[in-house]
């Protein structure tokens, strides 16, 4: 893991996952301000799960041949303005536009779930590619632990920001600012996208073709 070809991509994955999130505060907003009940939130969760499966299909059909680095870069670029759309919901501007709160939440969550899955799958491919022969299981488990730990850290950062901005279950005055900070902060890992130059410049399809060629060479020799 001391090799630059391993720790640089691992560091990028850590930065990628450790950005703060406003999910906790936004859940309070949906339940306390918008008055969404458990039944509706369960439907949203089901629909987003189906949307994630569509994201997997979309990736396998059209994006497997694209370089991993490009997918991560453009998924971040596209997700940021889409994530800021919840400002319309927070300010209730969607109602002025004639879009009910429920339909707005469904549409926003579906699109973001698809993009999230498209961005997540390349990270798994990248983590698998980093593992040298002989230590695949240990290193992959380590990378996934780093990934999960970074996600937890991002949640904690989001909680600290929520407290610092005074957002509570009954005060959403700064929720819009919290959402803006969290969404824009997701772009800063792109400053380190160069860490993936060595391993992320190929696609999953290229990796599969390379492995297949290696197997053929092994069997013929």
Short mmCIF file of C-alpha atoms in Angstrom, two decimals:
data_model
loop_
_atom_site.label_atom_id
_atom_site.label_comp_id
_atom_site.label_asym_id
_atom_site.label_seq_id
_atom_site.Cartn_x
_atom_site.Cartn_y
_atom_site.Cartn_z
CA UNK A 1 0.00 0.00 0.00
CA UNK A 2 3.09 2.24 0.20
CA UNK A 3 3.37 2.19 -3.58
CA UNK A 4 2.17 5.43 -5.25
CA UNK A 5 0.15 3.39 -7.74
CA UNK A 6 -1.91 2.11 -4.79
CA UNK A 7 -2.02 4.83 -2.15
CA UNK A 8 -2.78 7.68 -4.56
CA UNK A 9 -5.99 6.09 -5.92
CA UNK A 10 -6.85 4.98 -2.37
CA UNK A 11 -6.46 8.57 -1.19
CA UNK A 12 -8.68 9.78 -4.00
CA UNK A 13 -11.38 7.26 -3.05
CA UNK A 14 -11.13 8.47 0.55
CA UNK A 15 -11.54 12.11 -0.47
CA UNK A 16 -14.34 11.14 -2.85
CA UNK A 17 -16.38 9.52 -0.09
CA UNK A 18 -15.56 11.85 2.81
CA UNK A 19 -17.33 14.98 1.57
CA UNK A 20 -20.06 16.20 3.95
CA UNK A 21 -23.69 15.32 3.39
CA UNK A 22 -26.91 17.06 4.39
CA UNK A 23 -29.02 13.89 4.26
CA UNK A 24 -29.82 13.88 7.98
CA UNK A 25 -31.00 17.49 8.05
CA UNK A 26 -32.95 17.04 4.83
CA UNK A 27 -34.76 14.02 6.30
CA UNK A 28 -35.93 16.22 9.18
CA UNK A 29 -37.08 18.79 6.63
CA UNK A 30 -39.15 16.23 4.75
CA UNK A 31 -40.79 14.85 7.88
CA UNK A 32 -41.26 18.05 9.90
CA UNK A 33 -41.79 20.73 7.24
CA UNK A 34 -43.16 18.82 4.26
CA UNK A 35 -45.00 16.38 6.57
CA UNK A 36 -43.98 13.26 4.65
CA UNK A 37 -44.91 10.11 6.53
CA UNK A 38 -43.16 6.73 6.79
CA UNK A 39 -45.31 5.23 4.01
CA UNK A 40 -44.29 7.86 1.48
CA UNK A 41 -40.62 7.70 2.50
CA UNK A 42 -40.77 3.93 2.07
CA UNK A 43 -42.11 4.38 -1.45
CA UNK A 44 -39.31 6.79 -2.22
CA UNK A 45 -36.77 4.26 -0.94
CA UNK A 46 -38.30 1.54 -3.12
CA UNK A 47 -38.31 3.72 -6.23
CA UNK A 48 -34.70 4.80 -5.69
CA UNK A 49 -33.69 1.15 -5.27
CA UNK A 50 -35.25 0.36 -8.65
CA UNK A 51 -33.53 3.44 -10.10
CA UNK A 52 -30.20 2.13 -8.80
CA UNK A 53 -30.76 -1.12 -10.69
CA UNK A 54 -31.39 0.94 -13.81
CA UNK A 55 -28.12 2.72 -13.13
CA UNK A 56 -26.33 -0.65 -13.06
CA UNK A 57 -27.90 -1.59 -16.40
CA UNK A 58 -27.03 1.77 -17.89
CA UNK A 59 -23.41 1.43 -16.79
CA UNK A 60 -23.08 -2.10 -18.17
CA UNK A 61 -24.70 -1.20 -21.46
CA UNK A 62 -23.06 2.11 -22.30
CA UNK A 63 -20.30 3.07 -19.88
CA UNK A 64 -18.14 -0.02 -19.42
CA UNK A 65 -16.04 1.08 -22.37
CA UNK A 66 -15.38 4.55 -20.94
CA UNK A 67 -12.29 5.29 -18.81
CA UNK A 68 -13.00 5.03 -15.10
CA UNK A 69 -11.54 8.48 -14.44
CA UNK A 70 -13.86 10.09 -16.98
CA UNK A 71 -16.93 8.46 -15.44
CA UNK A 72 -16.03 9.67 -11.95
CA UNK A 73 -15.26 13.17 -13.21
CA UNK A 74 -18.42 13.70 -15.23
CA UNK A 75 -20.73 12.03 -12.71
CA UNK A 76 -19.51 14.58 -10.13
CA UNK A 77 -19.92 17.48 -12.52
CA UNK A 78 -23.46 16.45 -13.42
CA UNK A 79 -24.54 15.49 -9.90
CA UNK A 80 -23.63 18.83 -8.33
CA UNK A 81 -26.18 21.06 -10.12
CA UNK A 82 -28.78 18.31 -9.86
CA UNK A 83 -28.14 18.10 -6.12
CA UNK A 84 -28.71 21.85 -5.87
CA UNK A 85 -32.20 21.41 -7.26
CA UNK A 86 -33.40 20.59 -3.76
CA UNK A 87 -33.06 24.33 -3.09
CA UNK A 88 -36.31 24.64 -5.03
CA UNK A 89 -37.93 22.25 -2.57
CA UNK A 90 -36.44 23.96 0.49
CA UNK A 91 -37.67 27.37 -0.66
CA UNK A 92 -40.98 25.88 -1.92
CA UNK A 93 -40.38 27.43 -5.33
CA UNK A 94 -41.40 24.10 -6.85
CA UNK A 95 -44.96 24.83 -5.72
CA UNK A 96 -44.90 28.14 -7.58
CA UNK A 97 -43.82 26.18 -10.65
CA UNK A 98 -46.75 23.81 -10.23
CA UNK A 99 -44.66 20.81 -9.16
CA UNK A 100 -46.01 19.01 -6.07
CA UNK A 101 -43.52 18.25 -3.32
CA UNK A 102 -44.04 14.50 -3.69
CA UNK A 103 -43.33 14.41 -7.41
CA UNK A 104 -40.33 16.67 -7.02
CA UNK A 105 -38.80 14.37 -4.40
CA UNK A 106 -39.47 11.29 -6.55
CA UNK A 107 -37.90 12.82 -9.63
CA UNK A 108 -34.87 14.27 -7.86
CA UNK A 109 -34.10 11.10 -5.91
CA UNK A 110 -34.48 8.85 -8.96
CA UNK A 111 -32.02 10.84 -11.07
CA UNK A 112 -29.49 11.16 -8.25
CA UNK A 113 -29.76 7.43 -7.45
CA UNK A 114 -28.98 6.53 -11.05
CA UNK A 115 -25.97 8.85 -11.11
CA UNK A 116 -24.84 7.59 -7.72
CA UNK A 117 -24.83 3.99 -8.91
CA UNK A 118 -23.00 4.95 -12.11
CA UNK A 119 -20.34 6.66 -9.99
CA UNK A 120 -20.14 3.83 -7.41
CA UNK A 121 -19.54 0.91 -9.78
CA UNK A 122 -16.27 2.30 -11.22
CA UNK A 123 -14.90 2.69 -7.68
CA UNK A 124 -15.36 -1.06 -7.17
CA UNK A 125 -13.59 -1.78 -10.46
CA UNK A 126 -10.83 0.63 -9.48
CA UNK A 127 -10.39 -0.98 -6.07
CA UNK A 128 -10.18 -4.43 -7.65
CA UNK A 129 -7.61 -3.22 -10.18
CA UNK A 130 -5.37 -1.85 -7.43
CA UNK A 131 -4.96 -5.28 -5.83
CA UNK A 132 -1.71 -7.02 -6.86
CA UNK A 133 -1.63 -10.84 -7.19
CA UNK A 134 -1.34 -12.67 -3.91
CA UNK A 135 -2.92 -10.06 -1.64
CA UNK A 136 -6.17 -9.42 -3.49
CA UNK A 137 -8.52 -10.29 -0.62
CA UNK A 138 -6.65 -8.37 2.09
CA UNK A 139 -6.06 -5.24 0.02
CA UNK A 140 -9.58 -5.15 -1.40
CA UNK A 141 -11.02 -5.46 2.11
CA UNK A 142 -8.70 -2.65 3.23
CA UNK A 143 -9.79 -0.40 0.39
CA UNK A 144 -13.45 -1.07 1.11
CA UNK A 145 -12.84 -0.29 4.78
CA UNK A 146 -11.24 3.00 3.76
CA UNK A 147 -14.23 3.67 1.52
CA UNK A 148 -16.77 2.93 4.26
CA UNK A 149 -14.78 4.85 6.87
CA UNK A 150 -14.66 7.87 4.57
CA UNK A 151 -18.44 7.69 4.14
CA UNK A 152 -18.89 7.69 7.91
CA UNK A 153 -16.52 10.64 8.20
CA UNK A 154 -18.53 12.51 5.59
CA UNK A 155 -21.70 11.92 7.59
CA UNK A 156 -19.99 13.26 10.71
CA UNK A 157 -18.75 16.32 8.83
CA UNK A 158 -22.31 16.90 7.66
CA UNK A 159 -23.59 16.59 11.23
CA UNK A 160 -21.02 19.14 12.45
CA UNK A 161 -22.01 21.57 9.70
CA UNK A 162 -25.67 21.04 10.55
CA UNK A 163 -25.02 21.91 14.19
CA UNK A 164 -22.75 24.84 13.32
CA UNK A 165 -25.39 26.36 11.02
CA UNK A 166 -28.10 25.88 13.64
CA UNK A 167 -30.26 23.56 11.54
CA UNK A 168 -32.57 21.55 13.80
CA UNK A 169 -35.80 19.57 13.51
CA UNK A 170 -37.70 22.84 13.87
CA UNK A 171 -35.33 25.43 12.36
CA UNK A 172 -34.52 25.15 8.66
CA UNK A 173 -33.43 28.74 8.06
CA UNK A 174 -29.90 27.70 7.04
CA UNK A 175 -30.80 24.40 5.38
CA UNK A 176 -30.34 25.94 1.94
CA UNK A 177 -26.83 27.12 2.86
CA UNK A 178 -26.02 23.68 4.26
CA UNK A 179 -27.18 22.06 1.04
CA UNK A 180 -25.07 24.44 -1.07
CA UNK A 181 -21.94 23.78 1.01
CA UNK A 182 -22.36 20.01 0.91
CA UNK A 183 -23.05 19.91 -2.83
CA UNK A 184 -20.20 22.22 -3.81
CA UNK A 185 -17.75 20.40 -1.53
CA UNK A 186 -18.32 17.25 -3.59
CA UNK A 187 -16.32 18.91 -6.36
CA UNK A 188 -13.07 19.39 -4.44
CA UNK A 189 -11.90 15.75 -4.83
CA UNK A 190 -11.73 16.44 -8.57
CA UNK A 191 -8.64 18.54 -7.84
CA UNK A 192 -6.93 15.23 -7.15
CA UNK A 193 -8.34 13.32 -10.13
CA UNK A 194 -4.77 13.11 -11.44
CA UNK A 195 -4.11 10.48 -8.77
CA UNK A 196 -6.00 8.09 -11.06
CA UNK A 197 -3.87 8.69 -14.16
CA UNK A 198 -2.02 5.39 -13.81
CA UNK A 199 -4.93 3.08 -13.06
CA UNK A 200 -8.07 5.01 -13.95
CA UNK A 201 -7.32 5.84 -17.56
CA UNK A 202 -8.67 2.49 -18.76
CA UNK A 203 -12.23 1.20 -18.87
CA UNK A 204 -13.70 -1.87 -17.21
CA UNK A 205 -13.93 -3.45 -20.65
CA UNK A 206 -10.20 -2.90 -21.19
CA UNK A 207 -9.47 -4.55 -17.86
CA UNK A 208 -11.62 -7.57 -18.75
CA UNK A 209 -9.93 -7.90 -22.16
CA UNK A 210 -6.51 -7.69 -20.53
CA UNK A 211 -7.39 -10.38 -18.00
CA UNK A 212 -8.81 -12.61 -20.75
CA UNK A 213 -5.63 -12.22 -22.80
CA UNK A 214 -3.55 -13.12 -19.74
CA UNK A 215 -5.59 -16.28 -19.18
CA UNK A 216 -5.20 -17.29 -22.83
CA UNK A 217 -1.43 -16.73 -22.71
CA UNK A 218 -1.20 -18.80 -19.53
CA UNK A 219 -3.15 -21.71 -20.96
CA UNK A 220 -1.21 -21.76 -24.25
CA UNK A 221 2.14 -21.78 -22.48
#
